[in-house]
Every structure is written in C-alpha cells, then in structure tokens.
Short mmCIF file of C-alpha atoms and ligand atoms in Angstrom, two decimals:
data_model
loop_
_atom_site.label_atom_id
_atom_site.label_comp_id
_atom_site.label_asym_id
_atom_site.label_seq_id
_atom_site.Cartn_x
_atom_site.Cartn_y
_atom_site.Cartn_z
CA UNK A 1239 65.39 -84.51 12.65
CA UNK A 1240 63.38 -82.42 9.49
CA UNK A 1241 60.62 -84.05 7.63
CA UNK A 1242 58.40 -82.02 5.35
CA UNK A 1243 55.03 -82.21 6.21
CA UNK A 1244 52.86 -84.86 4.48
CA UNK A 1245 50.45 -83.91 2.32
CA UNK A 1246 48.12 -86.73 2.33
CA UNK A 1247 43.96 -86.41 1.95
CA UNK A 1248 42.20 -85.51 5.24
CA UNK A 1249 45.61 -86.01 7.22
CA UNK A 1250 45.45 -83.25 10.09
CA UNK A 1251 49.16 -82.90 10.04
CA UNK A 1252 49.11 -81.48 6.45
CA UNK A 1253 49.71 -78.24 5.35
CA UNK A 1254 46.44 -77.11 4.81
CA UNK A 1255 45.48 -78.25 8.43
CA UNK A 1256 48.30 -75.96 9.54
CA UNK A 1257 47.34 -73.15 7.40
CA UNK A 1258 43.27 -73.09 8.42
CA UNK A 1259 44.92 -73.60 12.34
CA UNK A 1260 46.63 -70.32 12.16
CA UNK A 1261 44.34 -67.47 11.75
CA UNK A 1262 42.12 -68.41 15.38
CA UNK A 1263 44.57 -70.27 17.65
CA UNK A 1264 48.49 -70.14 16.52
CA UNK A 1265 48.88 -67.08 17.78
CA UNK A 1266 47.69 -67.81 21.45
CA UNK A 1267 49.86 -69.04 24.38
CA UNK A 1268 48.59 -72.42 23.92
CA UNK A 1269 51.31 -73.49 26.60
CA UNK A 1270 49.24 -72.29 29.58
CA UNK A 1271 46.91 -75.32 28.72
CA UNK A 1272 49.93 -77.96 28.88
CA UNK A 1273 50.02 -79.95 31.76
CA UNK A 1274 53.31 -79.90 33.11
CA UNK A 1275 55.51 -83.18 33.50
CA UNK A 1276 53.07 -84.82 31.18
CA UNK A 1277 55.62 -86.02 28.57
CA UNK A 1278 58.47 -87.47 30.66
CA UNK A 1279 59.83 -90.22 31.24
CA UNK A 1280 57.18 -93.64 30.31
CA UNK A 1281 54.57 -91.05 28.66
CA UNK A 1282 57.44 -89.80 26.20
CA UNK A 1283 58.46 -93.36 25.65
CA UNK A 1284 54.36 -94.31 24.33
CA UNK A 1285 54.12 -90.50 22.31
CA UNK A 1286 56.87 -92.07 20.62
CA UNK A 1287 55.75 -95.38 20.06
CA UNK A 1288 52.10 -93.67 18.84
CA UNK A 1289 53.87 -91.26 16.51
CA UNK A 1290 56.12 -93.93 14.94
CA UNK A 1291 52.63 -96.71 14.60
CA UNK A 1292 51.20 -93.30 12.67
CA UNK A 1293 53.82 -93.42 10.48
CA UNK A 1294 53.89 -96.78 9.30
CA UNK A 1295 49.87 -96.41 8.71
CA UNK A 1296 50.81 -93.74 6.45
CA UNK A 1297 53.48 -95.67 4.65
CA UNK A 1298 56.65 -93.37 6.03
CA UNK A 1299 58.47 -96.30 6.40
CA UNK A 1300 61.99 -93.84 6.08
CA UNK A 1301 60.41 -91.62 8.68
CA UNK A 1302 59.02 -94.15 11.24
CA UNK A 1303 62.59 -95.71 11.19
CA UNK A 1304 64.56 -92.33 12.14
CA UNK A 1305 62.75 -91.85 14.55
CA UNK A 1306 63.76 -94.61 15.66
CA UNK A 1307 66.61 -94.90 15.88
CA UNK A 1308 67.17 -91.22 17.29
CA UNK A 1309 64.74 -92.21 20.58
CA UNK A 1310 66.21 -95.13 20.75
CA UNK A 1311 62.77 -97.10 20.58
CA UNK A 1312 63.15 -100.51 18.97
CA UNK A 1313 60.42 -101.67 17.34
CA UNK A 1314 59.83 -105.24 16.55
CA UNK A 1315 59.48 -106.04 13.06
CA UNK A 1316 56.58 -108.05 13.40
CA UNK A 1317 54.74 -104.80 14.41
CA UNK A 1318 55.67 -103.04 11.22
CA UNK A 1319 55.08 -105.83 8.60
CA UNK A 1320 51.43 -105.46 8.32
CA UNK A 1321 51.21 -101.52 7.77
CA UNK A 1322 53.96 -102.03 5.03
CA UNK A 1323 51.66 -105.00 3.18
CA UNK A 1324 48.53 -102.62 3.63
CA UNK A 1325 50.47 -99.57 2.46
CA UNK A 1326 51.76 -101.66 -0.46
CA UNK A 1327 48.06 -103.06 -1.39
CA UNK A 1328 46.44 -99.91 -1.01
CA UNK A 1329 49.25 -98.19 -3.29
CA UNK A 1330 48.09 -100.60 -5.79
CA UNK A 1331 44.43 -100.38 -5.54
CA UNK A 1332 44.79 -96.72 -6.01
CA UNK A 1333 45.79 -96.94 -9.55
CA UNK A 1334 43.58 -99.40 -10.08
CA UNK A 1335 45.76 -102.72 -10.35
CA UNK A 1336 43.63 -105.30 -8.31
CA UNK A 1337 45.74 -108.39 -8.31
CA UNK A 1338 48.03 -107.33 -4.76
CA UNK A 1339 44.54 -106.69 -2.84
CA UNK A 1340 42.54 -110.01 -4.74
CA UNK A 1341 45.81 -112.25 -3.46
CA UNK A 1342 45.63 -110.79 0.34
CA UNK A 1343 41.79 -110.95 0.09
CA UNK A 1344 41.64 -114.88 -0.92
CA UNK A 1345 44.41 -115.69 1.31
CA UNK A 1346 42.14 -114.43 4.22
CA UNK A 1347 39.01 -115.51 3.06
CA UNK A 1348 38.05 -117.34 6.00
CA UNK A 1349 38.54 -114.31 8.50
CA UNK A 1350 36.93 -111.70 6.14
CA UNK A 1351 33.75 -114.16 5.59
CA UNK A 1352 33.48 -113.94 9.37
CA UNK A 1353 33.17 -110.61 9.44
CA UNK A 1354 30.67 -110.29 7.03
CA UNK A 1355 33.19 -108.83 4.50
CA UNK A 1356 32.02 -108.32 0.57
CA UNK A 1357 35.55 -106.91 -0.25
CA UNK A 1358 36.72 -110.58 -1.86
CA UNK A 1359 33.19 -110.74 -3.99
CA UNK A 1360 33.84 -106.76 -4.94
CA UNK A 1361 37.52 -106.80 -5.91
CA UNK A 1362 36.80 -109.72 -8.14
CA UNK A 1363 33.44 -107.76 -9.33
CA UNK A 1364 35.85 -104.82 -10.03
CA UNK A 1365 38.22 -107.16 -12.44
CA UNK A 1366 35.22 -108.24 -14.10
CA UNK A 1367 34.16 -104.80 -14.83
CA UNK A 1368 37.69 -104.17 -15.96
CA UNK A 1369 37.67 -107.36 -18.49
CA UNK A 1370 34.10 -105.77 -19.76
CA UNK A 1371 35.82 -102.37 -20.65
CA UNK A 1372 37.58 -104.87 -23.02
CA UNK A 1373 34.93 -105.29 -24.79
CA UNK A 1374 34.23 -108.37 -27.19
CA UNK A 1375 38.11 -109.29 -27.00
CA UNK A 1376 37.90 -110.29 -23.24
CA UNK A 1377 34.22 -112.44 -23.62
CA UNK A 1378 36.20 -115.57 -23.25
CA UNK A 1379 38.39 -114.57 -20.72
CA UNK A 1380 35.09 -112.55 -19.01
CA UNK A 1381 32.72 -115.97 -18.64
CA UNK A 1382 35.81 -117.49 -17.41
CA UNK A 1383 36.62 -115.20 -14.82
CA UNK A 1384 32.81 -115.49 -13.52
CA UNK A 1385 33.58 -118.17 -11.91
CA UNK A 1386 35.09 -116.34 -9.26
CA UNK A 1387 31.84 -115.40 -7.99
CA UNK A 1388 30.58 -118.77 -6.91
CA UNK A 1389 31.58 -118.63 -3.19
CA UNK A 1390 29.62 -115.10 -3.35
CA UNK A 1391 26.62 -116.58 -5.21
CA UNK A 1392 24.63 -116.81 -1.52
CA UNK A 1393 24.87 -113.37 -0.48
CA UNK A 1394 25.38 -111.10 -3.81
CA UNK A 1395 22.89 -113.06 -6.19
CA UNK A 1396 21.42 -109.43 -7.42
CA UNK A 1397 24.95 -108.34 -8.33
CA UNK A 1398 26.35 -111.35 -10.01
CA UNK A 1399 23.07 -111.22 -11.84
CA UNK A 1400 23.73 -107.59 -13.17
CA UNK A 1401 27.08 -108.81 -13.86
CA UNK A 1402 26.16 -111.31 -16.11
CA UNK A 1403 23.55 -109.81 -17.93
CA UNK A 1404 25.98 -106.67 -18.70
CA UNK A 1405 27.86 -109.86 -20.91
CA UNK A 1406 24.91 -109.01 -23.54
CA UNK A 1407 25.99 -105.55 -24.22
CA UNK A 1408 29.76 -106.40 -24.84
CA UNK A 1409 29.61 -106.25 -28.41
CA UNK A 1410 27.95 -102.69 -28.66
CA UNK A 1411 30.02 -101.59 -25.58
CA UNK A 1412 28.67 -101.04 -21.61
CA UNK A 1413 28.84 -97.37 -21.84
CA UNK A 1414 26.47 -97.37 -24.23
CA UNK A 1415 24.28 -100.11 -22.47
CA UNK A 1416 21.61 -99.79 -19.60
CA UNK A 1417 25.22 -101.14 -17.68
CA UNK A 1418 26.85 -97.66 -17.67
CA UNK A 1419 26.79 -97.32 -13.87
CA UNK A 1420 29.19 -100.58 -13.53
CA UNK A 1421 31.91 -98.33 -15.11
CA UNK A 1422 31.29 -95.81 -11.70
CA UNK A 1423 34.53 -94.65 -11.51
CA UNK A 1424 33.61 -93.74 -7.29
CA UNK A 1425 33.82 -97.08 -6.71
CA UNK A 1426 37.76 -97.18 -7.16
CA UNK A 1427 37.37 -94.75 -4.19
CA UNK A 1428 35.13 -97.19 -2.15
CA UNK A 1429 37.00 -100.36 -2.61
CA UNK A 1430 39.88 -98.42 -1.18
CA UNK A 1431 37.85 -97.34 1.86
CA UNK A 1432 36.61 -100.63 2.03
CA UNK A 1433 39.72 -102.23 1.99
CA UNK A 1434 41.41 -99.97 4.71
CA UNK A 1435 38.20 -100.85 6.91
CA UNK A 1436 38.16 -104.41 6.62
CA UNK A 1437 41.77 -105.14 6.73
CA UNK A 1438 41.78 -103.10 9.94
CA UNK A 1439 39.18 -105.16 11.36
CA UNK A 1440 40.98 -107.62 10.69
CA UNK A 1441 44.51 -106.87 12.03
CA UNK A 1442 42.72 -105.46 15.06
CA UNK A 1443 43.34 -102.09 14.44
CA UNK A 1444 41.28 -98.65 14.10
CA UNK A 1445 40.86 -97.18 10.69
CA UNK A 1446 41.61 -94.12 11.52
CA UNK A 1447 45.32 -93.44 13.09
CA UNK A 1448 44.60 -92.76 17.15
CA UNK A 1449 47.50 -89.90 16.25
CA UNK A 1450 45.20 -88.29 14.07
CA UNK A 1451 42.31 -88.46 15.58
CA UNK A 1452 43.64 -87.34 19.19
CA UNK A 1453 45.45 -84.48 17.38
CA UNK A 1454 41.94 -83.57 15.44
CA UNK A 1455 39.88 -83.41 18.71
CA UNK A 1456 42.86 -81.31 20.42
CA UNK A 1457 42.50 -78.84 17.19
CA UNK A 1458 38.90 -78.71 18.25
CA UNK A 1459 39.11 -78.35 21.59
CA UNK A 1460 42.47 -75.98 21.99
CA UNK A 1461 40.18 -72.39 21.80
CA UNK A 1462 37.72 -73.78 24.29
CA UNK A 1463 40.45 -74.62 26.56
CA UNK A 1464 42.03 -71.93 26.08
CA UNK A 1465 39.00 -69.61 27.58
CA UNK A 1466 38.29 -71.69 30.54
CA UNK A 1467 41.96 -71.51 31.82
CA UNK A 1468 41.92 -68.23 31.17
CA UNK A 1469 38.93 -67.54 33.28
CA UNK A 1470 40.09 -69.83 35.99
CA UNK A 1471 42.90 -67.29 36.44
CA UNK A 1472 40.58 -64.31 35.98
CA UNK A 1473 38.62 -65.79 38.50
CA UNK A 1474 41.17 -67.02 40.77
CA UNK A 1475 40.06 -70.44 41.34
CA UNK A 1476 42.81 -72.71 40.11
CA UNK A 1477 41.19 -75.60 42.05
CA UNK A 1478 38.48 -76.48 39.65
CA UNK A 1479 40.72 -78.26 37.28
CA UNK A 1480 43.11 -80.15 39.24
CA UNK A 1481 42.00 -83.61 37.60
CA UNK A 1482 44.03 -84.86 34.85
CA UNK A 1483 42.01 -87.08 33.22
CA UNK A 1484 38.78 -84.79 33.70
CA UNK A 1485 37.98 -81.50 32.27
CA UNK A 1486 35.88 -78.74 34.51
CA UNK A 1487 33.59 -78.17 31.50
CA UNK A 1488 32.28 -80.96 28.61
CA UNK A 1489 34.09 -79.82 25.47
CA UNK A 1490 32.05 -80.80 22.09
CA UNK A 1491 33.83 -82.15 19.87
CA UNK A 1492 31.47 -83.37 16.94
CA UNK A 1493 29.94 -86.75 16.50
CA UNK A 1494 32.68 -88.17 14.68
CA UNK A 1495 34.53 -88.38 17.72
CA UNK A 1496 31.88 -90.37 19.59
CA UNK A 1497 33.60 -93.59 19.89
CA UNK A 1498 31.47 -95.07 22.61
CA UNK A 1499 28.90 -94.37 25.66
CA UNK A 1500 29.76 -92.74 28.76
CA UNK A 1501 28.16 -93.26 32.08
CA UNK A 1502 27.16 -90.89 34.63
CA UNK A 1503 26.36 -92.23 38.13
CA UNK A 1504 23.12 -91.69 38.88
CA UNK A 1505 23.44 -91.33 42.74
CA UNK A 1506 26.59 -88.83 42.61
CA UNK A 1507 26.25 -86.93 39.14
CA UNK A 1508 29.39 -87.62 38.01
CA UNK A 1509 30.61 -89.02 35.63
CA UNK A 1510 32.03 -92.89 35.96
CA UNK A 1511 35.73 -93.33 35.32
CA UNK A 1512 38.56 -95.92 35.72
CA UNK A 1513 38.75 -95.28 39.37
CA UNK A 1514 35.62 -94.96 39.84
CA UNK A 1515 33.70 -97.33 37.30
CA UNK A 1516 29.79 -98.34 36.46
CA UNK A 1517 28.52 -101.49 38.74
CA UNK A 1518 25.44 -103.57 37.87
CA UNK A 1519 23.67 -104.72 41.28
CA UNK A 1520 21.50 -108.01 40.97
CA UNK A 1521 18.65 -106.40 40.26
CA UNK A 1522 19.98 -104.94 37.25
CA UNK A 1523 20.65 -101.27 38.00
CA UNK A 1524 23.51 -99.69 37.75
CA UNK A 1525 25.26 -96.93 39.89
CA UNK A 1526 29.28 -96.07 40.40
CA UNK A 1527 31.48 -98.23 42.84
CA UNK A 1528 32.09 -94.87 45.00
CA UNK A 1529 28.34 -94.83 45.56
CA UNK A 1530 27.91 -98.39 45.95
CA UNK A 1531 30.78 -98.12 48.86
CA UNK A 1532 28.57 -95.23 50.02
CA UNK A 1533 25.48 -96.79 50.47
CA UNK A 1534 26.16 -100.48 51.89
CA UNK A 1535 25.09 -100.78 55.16
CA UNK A 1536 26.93 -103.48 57.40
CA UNK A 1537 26.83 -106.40 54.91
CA UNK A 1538 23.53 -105.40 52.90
CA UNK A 1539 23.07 -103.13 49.93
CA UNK A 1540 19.63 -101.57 49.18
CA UNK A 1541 18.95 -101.06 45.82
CA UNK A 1542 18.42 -97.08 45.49
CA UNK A 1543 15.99 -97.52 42.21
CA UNK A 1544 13.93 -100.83 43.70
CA UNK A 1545 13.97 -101.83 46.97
CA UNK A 1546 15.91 -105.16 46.74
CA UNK A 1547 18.65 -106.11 49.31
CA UNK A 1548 21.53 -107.94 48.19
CA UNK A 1549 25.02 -108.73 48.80
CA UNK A 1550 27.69 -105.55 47.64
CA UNK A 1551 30.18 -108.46 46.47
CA UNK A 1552 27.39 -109.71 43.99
CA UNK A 1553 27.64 -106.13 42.19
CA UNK A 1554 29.48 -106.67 38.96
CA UNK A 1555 31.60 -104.25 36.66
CA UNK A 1556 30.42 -102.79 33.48
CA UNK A 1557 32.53 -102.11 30.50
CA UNK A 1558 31.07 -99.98 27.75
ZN1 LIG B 2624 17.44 -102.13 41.70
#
C-alpha cells in the first residue's frame, strides 16, 4: 500500500514533521529502543484499528478503507459515520458556508446546551455578520434573522446587544463603523476550533487524534531514549528497564501532553499504576494497594499519616 503523506496543519505525519525529524534522530538506530514482540498478534490488530480511527478524523475516507481491507479489519459503519459528517461540516465551515454546521448544531441543541456550548449562538452570530457585509440590501432579511438569537438571549445578552446596534451603521457600511471588529476574519478560524471541540465532546471523543498525539510525544521522547539505552549497555545493567509500561527515567514531554495527574505512593516512592493503583483509607489518605497489603496487620490497618485503625476492605480505589 503507497499513500503520499498528508499535508494537513499541525499534523505530525506531514512532511515538514519528517523533514525537522531528520537532522537529530533519523539517522540513529532507533530500533534498539523497540520492544520486541510488541506489535503481534492482538497489539497489531488495535495499531490498526488506531491508525484507520486517525484516518477517518482526518477525512481519508479512501485511505482508512484500504487499509482495510488489506488487514482484513472490518470496521462497522456506524463507527465511521460520524468522522465523515464532521469532516463534511468542517469542510464547509472552512470556506465559510455556515448552513451544514447551523443544521448539525440545532439538531443537537439539547446536548450542546448541556455542555455549556456557545457554538449554536456563534454560528448564527457569524450568519448575521455575513448578512451585515450585505449592507442595506440584507436589513430586512438581517432583523429577521435576529430572531435566531432568542434561545441565546440569557447567556450572550452583551453580544446580541453589539449585534444589534451594528444594524445602525448598515447604511454607511460596518467597516467603516465603531463595528469593524465583527468583520474579524480570526474568528472563521475559531468557530472551526470550536466546532471540532464541541462536537468531540459530544461524540465522546478527544480533539486531538490519540495517533497524533502518541506519535508527537514519541518524536519528543525518541533522543532521550535513545541515550538511556545506550548507557544501560555502556553500563551493563540491562535490568533497570525491564518494565514495559514504566520507563527507568521521567521523560518531559511538555505540558501539552499533561492529560491528567499521576500518583506516587507515598509509603513506597513509586509511582501508582494499574497493578498497583491509589487507595483512599477511611480516614481519607491515600497510599498504593502494594503498601496497603504491606502494612495490615492481622485484620487491622493503621493509618501511616494519622493514627486511625480501620478495616483494609473499607479502603477504596481512586481513579484520577
Ligand atoms: Zn489517615
């Protein structure tokens, strides 16, 4: 299979990804950091499934399907119908026709208002703008439209206020009114971000692609990797990283990928993970279940922070 590589915005698989990639780290072994067997069998199965939900999110609808068909994955249709609506909305929004993304946003008015969501009250904000550019010719058609904003009236009072006084100005034109800034054209970009966010939220789904992202941080982290397997070996001791799903040394990847808390045990200094999680005793501290196992004496637990007793069993799991 040969696709050419995208070259959408801020995608890390286009080419000028590639390009800035090569001068540090495309020359280097970077195979002596794989972990070996790690893409057979079930694993290969979910790469698959991740790199064919990445390209739906991107709208390769031709590419998504080859692949497919050539590792045999079948994907139910249900799954793909959403990212082709989105793709087909956001298409539209980006040259600026509205009506696509004003249908899906009144059809789910109920879910976006739940969510706190301005992007109905904005989209129509955005067609009134575009009736203003009209000038004089569109009044009728402008006061009219207005009353679109009703349901909004609660929360975006100051706007539909702005709105409505720009109506003044029609005759002379807005860009020649104190109303210039409702001709912004940055806000074509943010209804599009907006739009991807909320609609996300809404289908349950990240904004970003987890492809992406997990592809990004490996970027980041591939030279720092790198060095500590290559001192391991200097240094002869293989044994320090024998855990998959732990690294021997924290690896900083930026604050944008901080996605949420982490947890390190207080008793053991380590840190807590899905075999060994975070537990909240009674008394509200909280400590890892390998120390908690640790520390319970017969059929009592003391408390290592306060010196309640209580029951082990009572301890409860926390989720971050
Ligand atoms: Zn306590």
């Amino acid at each position: 299979m040969c696709y050419t590589l995208p070259t959408c915005e801020g995608c890390p698989f286009s080419q000028r990804a590639f390009s800035s990639l090569k001068g540090n780290n495309f020359d280097s072994d970077i195979s002596s950091v794989g972990i070996d067997g790690c893409w057979q069998a079930d694993s290969q199965r979910i790469l698959n499934e991740v790199m064919v939900e990445h390209f739906f999110r991107q709208g390769m609808l031709d590419v998504a399907e080859e692949l497919c068909q050539e590792s045999g994955l079948s994907i139910d249709q249900s799954q793909k119908e959403p990212f082709v609506e989105l793709n087909r909305i956001l298409e539209a929004l980006k040259v600026r026709v509205l009506r696509p993304a004003l249908e899906w946003a009144v059809s789910n008015r109920e879910m976006l208002m739940a969510q706190n969501s301005s992007l109905e009250f904005k989209l129509h904000r955005l067609y009134f703008i575009s009736l203003l550019m009209g000038g004089t010719a569109n009044q009728r058609e402008a006061l009219q439209y207005a009353k679109n904003f009703q349901p909004f009236a609660l929360n975006h009072q100051k706007d539909i206020q702005v709105l409505m006084g720009s109506l003044v100005y029609l005759r002379q034109g807005i860009e020649n009114s104190p109303y210039v800034h409702l001709l912004d054209a940055n806000q074509w970009a943010d209804i599009c971000d907006i739009f991807t966010r909320d609609a996300c939220a809404l289908l349950g789904l990240s904004v970003e692609s987890p492809l992406s992202v997990s592809f990004s941080a490996g970027c980041v982290a591939l030279p720092a990797l790198i060095n500590i397997k290559a001192v391991i070996e200097q240094r002869q001791c293989t044994g320090v990283w024998n855990q998959k799903d732990e690294l021997p040394i924290e690896v900083d990847l930026g604050k944008k990928c901080w996605y949420h808390s982490i947890f390190a045990c207080p008793i053991l200094r380590q840190q807590t993970t899905d075999n060994n999680p975070p537990m909240k005793l009674v008394c509200g501290h909280i400590i890892s279940r390998d120390a908690l196992n640790k520390m319970f004496n017969g059929s009592k637990l003391k408390c290592p922070y306060c010196p309640m007793e209580q029951s082990p069993g009572d301890a409860k799991q926390i989720f971050f």
